[in-house]
Amino acid sequence: MTRHTILLGAPIQTGASQPGCIMGPQSLRTAGLAKIIEDLGWQVSDRGDLTIAPQRPVPHPNAAIHHLAETRAWIDTVREAALAAGRDCDLPVFMGGDHSMAAGTLPAMAERAAEAGRPLFVLWLDAHPDLHSLDSTESGNLHGTPMAYALGLPGFDAAYPANAHPLDPANVCMMGIRSVDRAEAKRIVETGIEVHDMRAIDETGVIAPLKAFLGRVAAANGMLHVSFDVDFLDPSFAPAVGTTVPGGATFREAHLILEMVGDSGLATSLDLVELNPFLDERGRTAKVLCDFTASLFGRRVLDRQTRSY
């Protein structure tokens, strides 16, 4: 039976500080993402890009926050469309846009899992934990808040939509973390989220912790959402991101992680976020991101042809 994926674009850049992520979904299309997945035997449907209407500004006591009204509107829009895509296919791919998109996709996939009577697990591949509340963010960039919101942590009040299906912190695994603010570090301790920062990966590698996490997903008959931020990768080969943090995952580490997830057959949804083509080099990062996605969808080392970036 042919498996089906839906591509859905959310060209959000209001959660970040640098413009350019609005072009992320189209960059992935131009790099051939649909054809790459089709060549792996999947049926692909592209539902295009979501939009929101102009918003009236919404004030907040934290004066650093910007585009709060737009972020709230995006969360509602993305959640509704992502839930529909999740119901209609085996493994939807949500193309951002900045990582505030996950404040819509995570609650949507949690609702989808609840409908199926299964727990949702999240593999968070990112340089940042994105555990800020609206009160704790100093930059005011709301792409630093989606995980805190999805977990149902305090600090969002009525500013964000109500979250009816908060994640269980015990079902979240973060890999590649290497930029953590003090407020976020406190929340990591309080929630007990499993975090494998780059030092841990340097010391022990990715295989053992990822195998253990995937084993827990399988044992619980869980659904697995993978949220892949470009800044998870080392900027030396993936420069198209506005929040570059040196010392990220290598090309091979990233492929290995996504190949293992693909081998497990557990992934049920995927975020691709923070791709900023304005900062790229001749589409290099978009092509790399397509290759990593192919690994999750079933491509293996012996299937990979020589490419030039």
mmCIF file of C-alpha atoms in Angstrom:
data_model
loop_
_atom_site.group_PDB
_atom_site.id
_atom_site.type_symbol
_atom_site.label_atom_id
_atom_site.label_comp_id
_atom_site.label_asym_id
_atom_site.label_seq_id
_atom_site.Cartn_x
_atom_site.Cartn_y
_atom_site.Cartn_z
ATOM 1 C CA MET A 1 0.000 0.000 0.000
ATOM 2 C CA THR A 2 1.411 3.408 -0.984
ATOM 3 C CA ARG A 3 1.986 5.716 1.934
ATOM 4 C CA HIS A 4 0.821 9.314 1.709
ATOM 5 C CA THR A 5 2.400 12.563 2.873
ATOM 6 C CA ILE A 6 1.052 16.100 2.778
ATOM 7 C CA LEU A 7 3.325 19.130 2.452
ATOM 8 C CA LEU A 8 2.027 22.234 4.206
ATOM 9 C CA GLY A 9 3.807 25.587 4.232
ATOM 10 C CA ALA A 10 3.652 28.078 7.089
ATOM 11 C CA PRO A 11 5.733 31.076 5.943
ATOM 12 C CA ILE A 12 6.117 32.651 9.374
ATOM 13 C CA GLN A 13 8.866 35.135 10.140
ATOM 14 C CA THR A 14 7.220 37.234 12.858
ATOM 15 C CA GLY A 15 8.623 35.021 15.622
ATOM 16 C CA ALA A 16 12.240 35.665 14.646
ATOM 17 C CA SER A 17 14.490 38.708 14.560
ATOM 18 C CA GLN A 18 15.738 38.435 10.974
ATOM 19 C CA PRO A 19 13.443 38.457 7.932
ATOM 20 C CA GLY A 20 13.759 35.688 5.367
ATOM 21 C CA CYS A 21 12.037 32.611 6.833
ATOM 22 C CA ILE A 22 8.947 33.608 4.881
ATOM 23 C CA MET A 23 10.744 32.139 1.865
ATOM 24 C CA GLY A 24 11.500 28.806 3.568
ATOM 25 C CA PRO A 25 8.617 26.692 2.219
ATOM 26 C CA GLN A 26 9.153 27.817 -1.357
ATOM 27 C CA SER A 27 12.884 27.157 -1.064
ATOM 28 C CA LEU A 28 12.194 23.549 -0.066
ATOM 29 C CA ARG A 29 9.829 23.182 -3.009
ATOM 30 C CA THR A 30 12.432 24.626 -5.375
ATOM 31 C CA ALA A 31 15.015 22.201 -3.995
ATOM 32 C CA GLY A 32 12.737 19.351 -5.087
ATOM 33 C CA LEU A 33 11.376 18.062 -1.779
ATOM 34 C CA ALA A 34 8.174 16.642 -3.286
ATOM 35 C CA LYS A 35 9.966 14.719 -6.031
ATOM 36 C CA ILE A 36 12.563 13.381 -3.611
ATOM 37 C CA ILE A 37 9.820 11.910 -1.409
ATOM 38 C CA GLU A 38 7.864 10.627 -4.430
ATOM 39 C CA ASP A 39 10.978 8.829 -5.688
ATOM 40 C CA LEU A 40 11.000 6.933 -2.380
ATOM 41 C CA GLY A 41 7.583 5.482 -3.169
ATOM 42 C CA TRP A 42 5.346 7.935 -1.346
ATOM 43 C CA GLN A 43 2.281 9.724 -2.656
ATOM 44 C CA VAL A 44 2.798 13.470 -2.124
ATOM 45 C CA SER A 45 0.137 16.175 -1.921
ATOM 46 C CA ASP A 46 1.103 19.837 -1.531
ATOM 47 C CA ARG A 47 -1.546 21.956 0.162
ATOM 48 C CA GLY A 48 0.336 25.182 -0.457
ATOM 49 C CA ASP A 49 1.067 27.916 2.060
ATOM 50 C CA LEU A 50 -1.104 29.135 4.898
ATOM 51 C CA THR A 51 -1.825 32.823 5.406
ATOM 52 C CA ILE A 52 -3.211 35.028 8.158
ATOM 53 C CA ALA A 53 -5.142 38.275 7.954
ATOM 54 C CA PRO A 54 -3.579 41.566 9.141
ATOM 55 C CA GLN A 55 -3.723 41.810 12.924
ATOM 56 C CA ARG A 56 -4.214 44.658 15.354
ATOM 57 C CA PRO A 57 -1.295 44.955 17.798
ATOM 58 C CA VAL A 58 -1.749 43.285 21.179
ATOM 59 C CA PRO A 59 0.149 44.815 24.118
ATOM 60 C CA HIS A 60 2.002 42.762 26.712
ATOM 61 C CA PRO A 61 3.739 43.747 29.978
ATOM 62 C CA ASN A 62 7.019 42.454 28.526
ATOM 63 C CA ALA A 63 7.926 45.352 26.251
ATOM 64 C CA ALA A 64 10.492 43.250 24.361
ATOM 65 C CA ILE A 65 7.791 41.088 22.756
ATOM 66 C CA HIS A 66 6.933 41.838 19.141
ATOM 67 C CA HIS A 67 4.262 40.484 16.778
ATOM 68 C CA LEU A 68 2.237 38.860 19.544
ATOM 69 C CA ALA A 69 -1.045 39.230 17.651
ATOM 70 C CA GLU A 70 0.454 37.690 14.515
ATOM 71 C CA THR A 71 1.914 34.796 16.474
ATOM 72 C CA ARG A 72 -1.417 34.014 18.082
ATOM 73 C CA ALA A 73 -3.132 34.108 14.692
ATOM 74 C CA TRP A 74 -0.498 31.807 13.205
ATOM 75 C CA ILE A 75 -0.889 29.336 16.083
ATOM 76 C CA ASP A 76 -4.631 29.061 15.462
ATOM 77 C CA THR A 77 -4.218 28.809 11.682
ATOM 78 C CA VAL A 78 -1.390 26.262 11.785
ATOM 79 C CA ARG A 79 -3.051 24.114 14.443
ATOM 80 C CA GLU A 80 -6.267 23.756 12.446
ATOM 81 C CA ALA A 81 -4.541 23.024 9.128
ATOM 82 C CA ALA A 82 -1.926 20.723 10.673
ATOM 83 C CA LEU A 83 -4.596 18.670 12.436
ATOM 84 C CA ALA A 84 -6.468 18.236 9.155
ATOM 85 C CA ALA A 85 -3.258 17.198 7.383
ATOM 86 C CA GLY A 86 -2.423 14.767 10.158
ATOM 87 C CA ARG A 87 -5.828 13.131 9.855
ATOM 88 C CA ASP A 88 -5.537 12.868 6.070
ATOM 89 C CA CYS A 89 -2.133 11.231 5.604
ATOM 90 C CA ASP A 90 0.491 8.989 7.171
ATOM 91 C CA LEU A 91 3.220 11.546 7.797
ATOM 92 C CA PRO A 92 2.612 15.266 7.139
ATOM 93 C CA VAL A 93 5.562 17.616 6.604
ATOM 94 C CA PHE A 94 5.149 21.142 7.958
ATOM 95 C CA MET A 95 7.482 23.591 6.254
ATOM 96 C CA GLY A 96 8.393 26.809 8.046
ATOM 97 C CA GLY A 97 8.882 29.580 8.689
ATOM 98 C CA ASP A 98 10.409 30.159 12.067
ATOM 99 C CA HIS A 99 10.041 27.746 14.975
ATOM 100 C CA SER A 100 7.017 29.530 16.419
ATOM 101 C CA MET A 101 5.214 27.301 13.886
ATOM 102 C CA ALA A 102 5.626 24.439 16.380
ATOM 103 C CA ALA A 103 3.245 26.216 18.766
ATOM 104 C CA GLY A 104 0.618 25.196 16.207
ATOM 105 C CA THR A 105 1.920 21.846 15.001
ATOM 106 C CA LEU A 106 2.664 20.352 18.426
ATOM 107 C CA PRO A 107 -0.846 20.889 19.879
ATOM 108 C CA ALA A 108 -2.308 19.681 16.585
ATOM 109 C CA MET A 109 -0.333 16.447 16.631
ATOM 110 C CA ALA A 110 -1.094 15.992 20.338
ATOM 111 C CA GLU A 111 -4.803 16.246 19.514
ATOM 112 C CA ARG A 112 -4.381 13.807 16.633
ATOM 113 C CA ALA A 113 -2.653 11.350 18.984
ATOM 114 C CA ALA A 114 -5.404 11.764 21.576
ATOM 115 C CA GLU A 115 -7.997 10.948 18.921
ATOM 116 C CA ALA A 116 -6.090 7.757 18.194
ATOM 117 C CA GLY A 117 -5.809 6.902 21.890
ATOM 118 C CA ARG A 118 -2.014 7.050 21.732
ATOM 119 C CA PRO A 119 0.598 9.229 23.456
ATOM 120 C CA LEU A 120 2.572 11.805 21.479
ATOM 121 C CA PHE A 121 6.362 11.780 21.714
ATOM 122 C CA VAL A 122 8.562 14.590 20.363
ATOM 123 C CA LEU A 123 12.133 14.432 19.080
ATOM 124 C CA TRP A 124 13.341 18.042 19.248
ATOM 125 C CA LEU A 125 16.412 18.655 17.069
ATOM 126 C CA ASP A 126 17.505 22.200 17.828
ATOM 127 C CA ALA A 127 20.280 24.330 19.242
ATOM 128 C CA HIS A 128 17.711 25.873 21.601
ATOM 129 C CA PRO A 129 15.101 24.331 23.915
ATOM 130 C CA ASP A 130 12.565 27.110 23.158
ATOM 131 C CA LEU A 131 11.295 26.996 26.733
ATOM 132 C CA HIS A 132 10.715 30.698 27.304
ATOM 133 C CA SER A 133 7.425 32.075 28.532
ATOM 134 C CA LEU A 134 6.140 35.450 27.400
ATOM 135 C CA ASP A 135 7.445 36.864 30.672
ATOM 136 C CA SER A 136 10.937 35.372 30.551
ATOM 137 C CA THR A 137 11.975 36.129 26.969
ATOM 138 C CA GLU A 138 14.472 38.955 26.847
ATOM 139 C CA SER A 139 14.774 39.108 23.074
ATOM 140 C CA GLY A 140 11.028 39.169 22.525
ATOM 141 C CA ASN A 141 11.442 36.688 19.659
ATOM 142 C CA LEU A 142 8.524 34.310 20.053
ATOM 143 C CA HIS A 143 10.223 31.434 18.216
ATOM 144 C CA GLY A 144 11.785 30.866 21.640
ATOM 145 C CA THR A 145 8.444 29.903 23.236
ATOM 146 C CA PRO A 146 6.767 26.976 21.387
ATOM 147 C CA MET A 147 7.986 24.098 23.535
ATOM 148 C CA ALA A 148 7.026 25.840 26.784
ATOM 149 C CA TYR A 149 3.575 26.551 25.370
ATOM 150 C CA ALA A 150 3.124 23.011 24.016
ATOM 151 C CA LEU A 151 4.008 21.586 27.440
ATOM 152 C CA GLY A 152 1.284 23.693 29.030
ATOM 153 C CA LEU A 153 3.764 25.589 31.213
ATOM 154 C CA PRO A 154 2.640 28.855 32.822
ATOM 155 C CA GLY A 155 3.333 32.265 31.351
ATOM 156 C CA PHE A 156 0.984 32.430 28.365
ATOM 157 C CA ASP A 157 -2.364 33.241 29.991
ATOM 158 C CA ALA A 158 -4.830 34.430 27.345
ATOM 159 C CA ALA A 159 -2.109 35.771 25.032
ATOM 160 C CA TYR A 160 -1.814 32.410 23.240
ATOM 161 C CA PRO A 161 -4.785 30.158 22.440
ATOM 162 C CA ALA A 162 -5.810 27.656 25.096
ATOM 163 C CA ASN A 163 -3.838 24.409 24.802
ATOM 164 C CA ALA A 164 -6.212 21.498 25.344
ATOM 165 C CA HIS A 165 -3.611 18.773 24.806
ATOM 166 C CA PRO A 166 -0.353 19.644 26.611
ATOM 167 C CA LEU A 167 2.638 17.406 26.025
ATOM 168 C CA ASP A 168 4.001 15.154 28.726
ATOM 169 C CA PRO A 169 7.587 16.336 29.445
ATOM 170 C CA ALA A 170 8.578 12.679 29.904
ATOM 171 C CA ASN A 171 7.777 12.130 26.217
ATOM 172 C CA VAL A 172 10.159 14.790 24.902
ATOM 173 C CA CYS A 173 13.767 14.173 23.851
ATOM 174 C CA MET A 174 15.962 17.121 22.876
ATOM 175 C CA MET A 175 19.180 16.607 20.933
ATOM 176 C CA GLY A 176 21.800 19.101 19.798
ATOM 177 C CA ILE A 177 21.060 21.704 22.463
ATOM 178 C CA ARG A 178 23.900 24.193 22.938
ATOM 179 C CA SER A 179 22.345 27.615 23.580
ATOM 180 C CA VAL A 180 20.241 27.797 26.744
ATOM 181 C CA ASP A 181 19.181 30.904 28.635
ATOM 182 C CA ARG A 182 18.987 30.869 32.442
ATOM 183 C CA ALA A 183 15.174 30.760 32.524
ATOM 184 C CA GLU A 184 15.183 27.849 30.086
ATOM 185 C CA ALA A 185 17.789 25.940 32.085
ATOM 186 C CA LYS A 186 15.563 26.270 35.132
ATOM 187 C CA ARG A 187 12.625 24.840 33.217
ATOM 188 C CA ILE A 188 14.663 21.912 31.956
ATOM 189 C CA VAL A 189 15.401 20.991 35.573
ATOM 190 C CA GLU A 190 11.805 21.562 36.705
ATOM 191 C CA THR A 191 10.235 19.496 33.922
ATOM 192 C CA GLY A 192 12.851 16.751 33.770
ATOM 193 C CA ILE A 193 12.932 16.857 29.971
ATOM 194 C CA GLU A 194 15.512 14.510 28.450
ATOM 195 C CA VAL A 195 18.253 16.695 26.967
ATOM 196 C CA HIS A 196 21.327 15.543 25.071
ATOM 197 C CA ASP A 197 23.411 18.622 24.465
ATOM 198 C CA MET A 198 26.341 18.724 22.072
ATOM 199 C CA ARG A 199 28.834 17.871 24.804
ATOM 200 C CA ALA A 200 26.885 14.694 25.593
ATOM 201 C CA ILE A 201 26.736 13.859 21.892
ATOM 202 C CA ASP A 202 30.476 14.448 21.581
ATOM 203 C CA GLU A 203 31.108 12.143 24.535
ATOM 204 C CA THR A 204 28.665 9.302 23.839
ATOM 205 C CA GLY A 205 27.379 9.747 20.274
ATOM 206 C CA VAL A 206 23.752 9.742 19.142
ATOM 207 C CA ILE A 207 23.034 6.020 18.773
ATOM 208 C CA ALA A 208 22.533 4.930 22.385
ATOM 209 C CA PRO A 209 20.264 7.778 23.544
ATOM 210 C CA LEU A 210 18.224 7.755 20.357
ATOM 211 C CA LYS A 211 17.761 3.972 20.466
ATOM 212 C CA ALA A 212 16.568 4.252 24.061
ATOM 213 C CA PHE A 213 14.114 7.019 23.209
ATOM 214 C CA LEU A 214 12.731 5.225 20.156
ATOM 215 C CA GLY A 215 12.387 2.113 22.274
ATOM 216 C CA ARG A 216 10.188 4.033 24.708
ATOM 217 C CA VAL A 217 8.057 5.356 21.852
ATOM 218 C CA ALA A 218 7.572 1.841 20.481
ATOM 219 C CA ALA A 219 6.821 0.334 23.891
ATOM 220 C CA ALA A 220 4.083 2.915 24.473
ATOM 221 C CA ASN A 221 2.650 2.533 20.947
ATOM 222 C CA GLY A 222 3.329 6.228 20.663
ATOM 223 C CA MET A 223 3.128 8.628 17.763
ATOM 224 C CA LEU A 224 6.364 10.522 17.058
ATOM 225 C CA HIS A 225 6.647 14.133 15.961
ATOM 226 C CA VAL A 226 10.096 15.245 14.785
ATOM 227 C CA SER A 227 10.786 18.971 14.966
ATOM 228 C CA PHE A 228 13.912 19.816 12.961
ATOM 229 C CA ASP A 229 15.392 23.300 13.287
ATOM 230 C CA VAL A 230 18.131 24.225 10.813
ATOM 231 C CA ASP A 231 20.279 25.546 13.663
ATOM 232 C CA PHE A 232 20.519 21.978 14.975
ATOM 233 C CA LEU A 233 23.137 21.635 12.236
ATOM 234 C CA ASP A 234 26.588 23.124 12.264
ATOM 235 C CA PRO A 235 26.483 26.390 10.274
ATOM 236 C CA SER A 236 29.667 25.429 8.417
ATOM 237 C CA PHE A 237 27.544 23.397 5.985
ATOM 238 C CA ALA A 238 24.042 24.751 6.735
ATOM 239 C CA PRO A 239 24.382 28.554 6.913
ATOM 240 C CA ALA A 240 20.788 29.518 6.059
ATOM 241 C CA VAL A 241 19.545 30.281 9.554
ATOM 242 C CA GLY A 242 19.242 33.522 11.486
ATOM 243 C CA THR A 243 20.319 32.007 14.826
ATOM 244 C CA THR A 244 23.651 30.388 13.988
ATOM 245 C CA VAL A 245 25.323 28.622 16.897
ATOM 246 C CA PRO A 246 28.731 27.050 16.156
ATOM 247 C CA GLY A 247 29.382 23.452 17.124
ATOM 248 C CA GLY A 248 26.187 21.875 15.839
ATOM 249 C CA ALA A 249 25.472 18.398 14.533
ATOM 250 C CA THR A 250 27.610 17.184 11.669
ATOM 251 C CA PHE A 251 26.219 16.126 8.304
ATOM 252 C CA ARG A 252 26.703 12.470 9.204
ATOM 253 C CA GLU A 253 25.227 12.760 12.724
ATOM 254 C CA ALA A 254 22.077 14.352 11.340
ATOM 255 C CA HIS A 255 21.717 11.688 8.652
ATOM 256 C CA LEU A 256 22.228 8.940 11.199
ATOM 257 C CA ILE A 257 19.542 10.333 13.493
ATOM 258 C CA LEU A 258 16.982 10.618 10.714
ATOM 259 C CA GLU A 259 17.915 7.237 9.229
ATOM 260 C CA MET A 260 17.370 5.630 12.625
ATOM 261 C CA VAL A 261 14.015 7.347 12.972
ATOM 262 C CA GLY A 262 13.137 6.221 9.446
ATOM 263 C CA ASP A 263 14.194 2.642 10.224
ATOM 264 C CA SER A 264 11.983 2.641 13.298
ATOM 265 C CA GLY A 265 8.860 3.467 11.292
ATOM 266 C CA LEU A 266 7.619 5.501 14.259
ATOM 267 C CA ALA A 267 7.581 9.023 12.815
ATOM 268 C CA THR A 268 4.080 10.360 12.203
ATOM 269 C CA SER A 269 4.820 14.052 11.518
ATOM 270 C CA LEU A 270 7.738 16.374 10.763
ATOM 271 C CA ASP A 271 8.563 20.071 11.197
ATOM 272 C CA LEU A 272 11.222 21.699 9.019
ATOM 273 C CA VAL A 273 11.846 25.169 10.418
ATOM 274 C CA GLU A 274 14.088 28.240 10.463
ATOM 275 C CA LEU A 275 15.288 27.862 6.853
ATOM 276 C CA ASN A 276 16.173 31.393 5.753
ATOM 277 C CA PRO A 277 17.083 31.320 2.031
ATOM 278 C CA PHE A 278 18.192 34.961 2.194
ATOM 279 C CA LEU A 279 21.187 33.747 4.227
ATOM 280 C CA ASP A 280 21.896 30.664 2.097
ATOM 281 C CA GLU A 281 24.591 29.920 -0.474
ATOM 282 C CA ARG A 282 22.991 28.927 -3.810
ATOM 283 C CA GLY A 283 20.314 26.856 -2.108
ATOM 284 C CA ARG A 284 22.861 24.754 -0.241
ATOM 285 C CA THR A 285 20.969 24.468 3.045
ATOM 286 C CA ALA A 286 17.630 23.770 1.366
ATOM 287 C CA LYS A 287 19.195 20.883 -0.553
ATOM 288 C CA VAL A 288 20.771 19.515 2.616
ATOM 289 C CA LEU A 289 17.452 19.720 4.426
ATOM 290 C CA CYS A 290 15.781 17.816 1.598
ATOM 291 C CA ASP A 291 18.437 15.111 1.881
ATOM 292 C CA PHE A 292 17.834 14.759 5.616
ATOM 293 C CA THR A 293 14.097 14.526 5.022
ATOM 294 C CA ALA A 294 14.739 11.778 2.478
ATOM 295 C CA SER A 295 16.591 9.824 5.175
ATOM 296 C CA LEU A 296 13.533 9.954 7.422
ATOM 297 C CA PHE A 297 11.316 8.861 4.514
ATOM 298 C CA GLY A 298 13.438 5.809 3.760
ATOM 299 C CA ARG A 299 16.521 6.725 1.742
ATOM 300 C CA ARG A 300 19.663 4.922 2.887
ATOM 301 C CA VAL A 301 23.383 5.396 2.308
ATOM 302 C CA LEU A 302 23.530 3.015 -0.651
ATOM 303 C CA ASP A 303 20.608 4.843 -2.276
ATOM 304 C CA ARG A 304 22.338 8.219 -2.148
ATOM 305 C CA GLN A 305 23.892 9.565 -5.319
ATOM 306 C CA THR A 306 26.786 11.963 -5.596
ATOM 307 C CA ARG A 307 25.656 15.571 -5.304
ATOM 308 C CA SER A 308 27.460 18.865 -5.381
ATOM 309 C CA TYR A 309 26.532 21.641 -2.994
#
